PDB file of C-alpha atoms in Angstrom:
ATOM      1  CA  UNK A   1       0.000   0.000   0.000  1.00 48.00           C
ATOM      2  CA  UNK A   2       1.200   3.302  -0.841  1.00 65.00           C
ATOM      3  CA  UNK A   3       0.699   6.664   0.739  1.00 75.00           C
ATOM      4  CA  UNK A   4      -0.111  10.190  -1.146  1.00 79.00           C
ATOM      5  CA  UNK A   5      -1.774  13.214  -0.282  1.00 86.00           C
ATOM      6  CA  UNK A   6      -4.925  14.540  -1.654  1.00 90.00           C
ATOM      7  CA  UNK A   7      -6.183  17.922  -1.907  1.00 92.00           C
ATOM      8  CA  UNK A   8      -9.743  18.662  -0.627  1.00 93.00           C
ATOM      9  CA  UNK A   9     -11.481  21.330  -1.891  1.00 94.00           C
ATOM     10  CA  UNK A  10     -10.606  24.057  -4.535  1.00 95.00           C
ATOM     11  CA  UNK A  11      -6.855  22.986  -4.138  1.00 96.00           C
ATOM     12  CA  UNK A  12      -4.107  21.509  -5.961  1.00 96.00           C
ATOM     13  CA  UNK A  13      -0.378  19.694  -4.712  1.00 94.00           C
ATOM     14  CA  UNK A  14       2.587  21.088  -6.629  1.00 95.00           C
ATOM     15  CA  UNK A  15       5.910  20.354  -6.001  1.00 92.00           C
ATOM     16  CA  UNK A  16       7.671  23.471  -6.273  1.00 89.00           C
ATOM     17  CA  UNK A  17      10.581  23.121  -8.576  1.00 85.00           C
ATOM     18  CA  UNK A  18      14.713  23.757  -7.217  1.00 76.00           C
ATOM     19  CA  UNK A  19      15.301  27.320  -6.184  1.00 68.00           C
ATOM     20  CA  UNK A  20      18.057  28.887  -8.291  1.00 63.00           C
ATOM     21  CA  UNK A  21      21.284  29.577  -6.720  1.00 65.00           C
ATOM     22  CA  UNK A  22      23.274  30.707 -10.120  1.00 68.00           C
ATOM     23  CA  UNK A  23      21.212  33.370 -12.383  1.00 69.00           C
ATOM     24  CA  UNK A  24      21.013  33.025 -16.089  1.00 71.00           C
ATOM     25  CA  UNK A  25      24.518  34.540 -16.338  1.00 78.00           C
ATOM     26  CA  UNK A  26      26.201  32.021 -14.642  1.00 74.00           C
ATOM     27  CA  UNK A  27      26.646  33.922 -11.517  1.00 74.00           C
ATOM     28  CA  UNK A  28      26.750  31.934  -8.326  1.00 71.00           C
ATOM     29  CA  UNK A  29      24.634  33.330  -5.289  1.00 68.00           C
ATOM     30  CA  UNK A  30      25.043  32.756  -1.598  1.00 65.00           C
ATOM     31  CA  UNK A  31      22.587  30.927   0.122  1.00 60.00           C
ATOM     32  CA  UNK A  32      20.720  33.994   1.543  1.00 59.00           C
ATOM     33  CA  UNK A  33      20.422  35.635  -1.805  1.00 52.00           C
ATOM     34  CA  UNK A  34      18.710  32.812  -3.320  1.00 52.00           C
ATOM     35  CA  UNK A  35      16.163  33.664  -5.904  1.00 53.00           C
ATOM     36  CA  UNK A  36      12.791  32.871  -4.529  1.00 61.00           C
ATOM     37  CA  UNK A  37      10.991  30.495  -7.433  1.00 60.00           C
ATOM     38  CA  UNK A  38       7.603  30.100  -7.392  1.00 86.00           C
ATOM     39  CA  UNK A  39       6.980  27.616 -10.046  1.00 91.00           C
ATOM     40  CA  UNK A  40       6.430  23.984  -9.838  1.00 94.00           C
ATOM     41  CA  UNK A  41       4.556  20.518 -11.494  1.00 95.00           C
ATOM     42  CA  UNK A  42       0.941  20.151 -10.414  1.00 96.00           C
ATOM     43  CA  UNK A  43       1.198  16.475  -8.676  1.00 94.00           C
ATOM     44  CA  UNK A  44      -2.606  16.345  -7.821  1.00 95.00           C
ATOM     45  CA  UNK A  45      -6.124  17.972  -7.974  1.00 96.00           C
ATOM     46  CA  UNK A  46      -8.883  17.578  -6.341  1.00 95.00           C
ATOM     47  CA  UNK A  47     -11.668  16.014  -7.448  1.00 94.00           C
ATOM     48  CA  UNK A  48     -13.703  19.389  -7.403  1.00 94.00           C
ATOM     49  CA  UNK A  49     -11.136  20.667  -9.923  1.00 94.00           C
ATOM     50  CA  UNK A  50     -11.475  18.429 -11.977  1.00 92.00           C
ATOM     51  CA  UNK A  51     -15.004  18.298 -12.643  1.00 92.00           C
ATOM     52  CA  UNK A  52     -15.029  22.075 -13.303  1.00 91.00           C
ATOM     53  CA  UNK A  53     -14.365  23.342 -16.979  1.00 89.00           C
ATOM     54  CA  UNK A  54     -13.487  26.663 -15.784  1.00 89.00           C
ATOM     55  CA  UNK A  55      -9.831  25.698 -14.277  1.00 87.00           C
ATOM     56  CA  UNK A  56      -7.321  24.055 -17.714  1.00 88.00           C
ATOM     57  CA  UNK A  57      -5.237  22.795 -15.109  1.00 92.00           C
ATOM     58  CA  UNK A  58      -4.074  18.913 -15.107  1.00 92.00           C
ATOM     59  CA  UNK A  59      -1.448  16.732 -13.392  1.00 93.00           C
ATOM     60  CA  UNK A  60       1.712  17.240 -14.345  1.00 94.00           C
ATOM     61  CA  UNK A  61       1.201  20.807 -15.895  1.00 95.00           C
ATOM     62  CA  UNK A  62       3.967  23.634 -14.690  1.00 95.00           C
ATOM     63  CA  UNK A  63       2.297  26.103 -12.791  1.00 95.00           C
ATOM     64  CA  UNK A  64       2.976  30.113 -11.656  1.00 93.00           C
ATOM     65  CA  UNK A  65       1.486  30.475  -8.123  1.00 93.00           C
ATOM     66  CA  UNK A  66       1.639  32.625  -5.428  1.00 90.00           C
ATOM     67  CA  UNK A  67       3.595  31.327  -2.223  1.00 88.00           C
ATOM     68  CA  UNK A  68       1.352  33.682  -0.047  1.00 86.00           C
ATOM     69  CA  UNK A  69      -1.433  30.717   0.705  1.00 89.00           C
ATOM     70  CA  UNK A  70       0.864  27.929   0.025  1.00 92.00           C
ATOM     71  CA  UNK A  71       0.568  25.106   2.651  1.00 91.00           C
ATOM     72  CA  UNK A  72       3.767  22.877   2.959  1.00 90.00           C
ATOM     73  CA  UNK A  73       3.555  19.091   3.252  1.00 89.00           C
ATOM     74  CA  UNK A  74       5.716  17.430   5.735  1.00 83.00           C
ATOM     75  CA  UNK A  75       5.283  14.354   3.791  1.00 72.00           C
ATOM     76  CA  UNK A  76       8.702  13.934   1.779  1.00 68.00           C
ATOM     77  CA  UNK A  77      12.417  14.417   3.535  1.00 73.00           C
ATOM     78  CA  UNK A  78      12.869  16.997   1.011  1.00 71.00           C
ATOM     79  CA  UNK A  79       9.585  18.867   1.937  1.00 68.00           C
ATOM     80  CA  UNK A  80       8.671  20.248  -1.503  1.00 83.00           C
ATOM     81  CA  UNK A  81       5.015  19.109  -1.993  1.00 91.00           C
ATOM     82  CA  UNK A  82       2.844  22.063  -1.386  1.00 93.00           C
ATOM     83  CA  UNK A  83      -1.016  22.484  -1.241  1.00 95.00           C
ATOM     84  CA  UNK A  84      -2.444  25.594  -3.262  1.00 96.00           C
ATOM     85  CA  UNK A  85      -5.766  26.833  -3.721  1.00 96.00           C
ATOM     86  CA  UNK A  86      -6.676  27.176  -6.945  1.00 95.00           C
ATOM     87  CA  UNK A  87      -7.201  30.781  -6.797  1.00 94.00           C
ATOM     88  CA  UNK A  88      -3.319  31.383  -6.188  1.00 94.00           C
ATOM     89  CA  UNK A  89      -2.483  29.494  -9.248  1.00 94.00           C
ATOM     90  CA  UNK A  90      -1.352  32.760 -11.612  1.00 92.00           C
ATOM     91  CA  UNK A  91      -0.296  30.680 -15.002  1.00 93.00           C
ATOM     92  CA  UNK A  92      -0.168  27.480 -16.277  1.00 94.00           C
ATOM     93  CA  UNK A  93       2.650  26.812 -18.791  1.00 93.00           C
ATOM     94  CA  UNK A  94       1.346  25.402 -22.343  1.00 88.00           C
ATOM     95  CA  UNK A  95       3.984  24.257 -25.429  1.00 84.00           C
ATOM     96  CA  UNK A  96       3.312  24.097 -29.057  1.00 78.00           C
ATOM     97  CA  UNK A  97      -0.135  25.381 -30.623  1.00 64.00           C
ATOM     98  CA  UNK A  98      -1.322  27.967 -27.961  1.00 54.00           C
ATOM     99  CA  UNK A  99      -5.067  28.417 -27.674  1.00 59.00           C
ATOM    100  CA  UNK A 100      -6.088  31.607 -28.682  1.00 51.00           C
ATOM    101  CA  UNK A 101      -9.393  33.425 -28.255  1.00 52.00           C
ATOM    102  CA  UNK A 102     -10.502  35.108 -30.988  1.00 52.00           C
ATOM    103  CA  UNK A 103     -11.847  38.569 -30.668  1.00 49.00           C
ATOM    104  CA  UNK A 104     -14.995  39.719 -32.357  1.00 50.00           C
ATOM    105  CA  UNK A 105     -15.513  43.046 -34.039  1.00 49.00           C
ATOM    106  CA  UNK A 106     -18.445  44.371 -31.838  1.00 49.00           C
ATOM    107  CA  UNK A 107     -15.972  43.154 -28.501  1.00 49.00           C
ATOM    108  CA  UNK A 108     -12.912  45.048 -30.515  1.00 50.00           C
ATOM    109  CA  UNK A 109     -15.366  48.009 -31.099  1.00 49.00           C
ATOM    110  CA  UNK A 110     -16.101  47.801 -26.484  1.00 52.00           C
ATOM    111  CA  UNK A 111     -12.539  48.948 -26.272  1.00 50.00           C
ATOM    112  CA  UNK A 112     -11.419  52.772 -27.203  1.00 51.00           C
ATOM    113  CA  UNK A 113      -8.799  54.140 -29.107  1.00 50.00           C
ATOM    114  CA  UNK A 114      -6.340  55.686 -26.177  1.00 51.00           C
ATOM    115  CA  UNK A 115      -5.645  58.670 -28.687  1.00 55.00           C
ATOM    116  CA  UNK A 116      -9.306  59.249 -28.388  1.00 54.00           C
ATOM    117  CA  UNK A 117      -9.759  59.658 -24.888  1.00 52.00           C
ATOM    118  CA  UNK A 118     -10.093  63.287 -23.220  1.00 55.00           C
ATOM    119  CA  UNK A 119      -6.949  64.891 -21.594  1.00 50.00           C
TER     120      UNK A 119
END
């Protein structure tokens, strides 16, 4: 029998990916300057989520999320499983063919020109 976790509610389990410690540059921080990361691989969702059309999120997709609300799992020695509600989710990373909502005219014609607006 194995053990997992499962999020109740409007919440997910991410494992937040490695915190950097060397920027894109190739220079190395010290441990105190580490760059907070805030991205990680969705391990779980709740059954609520998943029944609802409104949240494109499934296991194993990269996420954005805030920290804030974050609740850490003491489940793994490495402690990096972390339970999220879904509203702190930000972004969900997609590859190849993006879905893209088209606009109509009559919603283009909602918006204003800027140069039109008053001073």
């Amino acid at each position: 029998m194995s053990d997992w976790v499962e999020p109740l509610g409007m919440r997910i389990l991410i494992r937040k990916d490695e915190s950097r410690h060397t920027t894109k540059g190739g220079i190395v921080l010290p441990d105190k300057a580490e760059i907070p990361n805030i991205t990680g691989r969705v391990v779980e969702i709740s059954v609520q989520i998943a029944r609802d059309d409104d949240f494109p999120i499934k296991k194993y997709d990269k996420v954005l999320f805030n920290p804030s609300e974050a609740i850490p799992v003491d489940f793994e020695p490495d402690n990096v499983l972390y339970v999220v509600p879904i509203e702190d989710v930000v972004a969900v990373f997609r590859r190849g063919d993006a879905k893209t909502t088209e606009v109509s005219s009559a919603e283009e014609q909602e918006f204003e020109d800027p140069e039109d607006w008053d001073e």
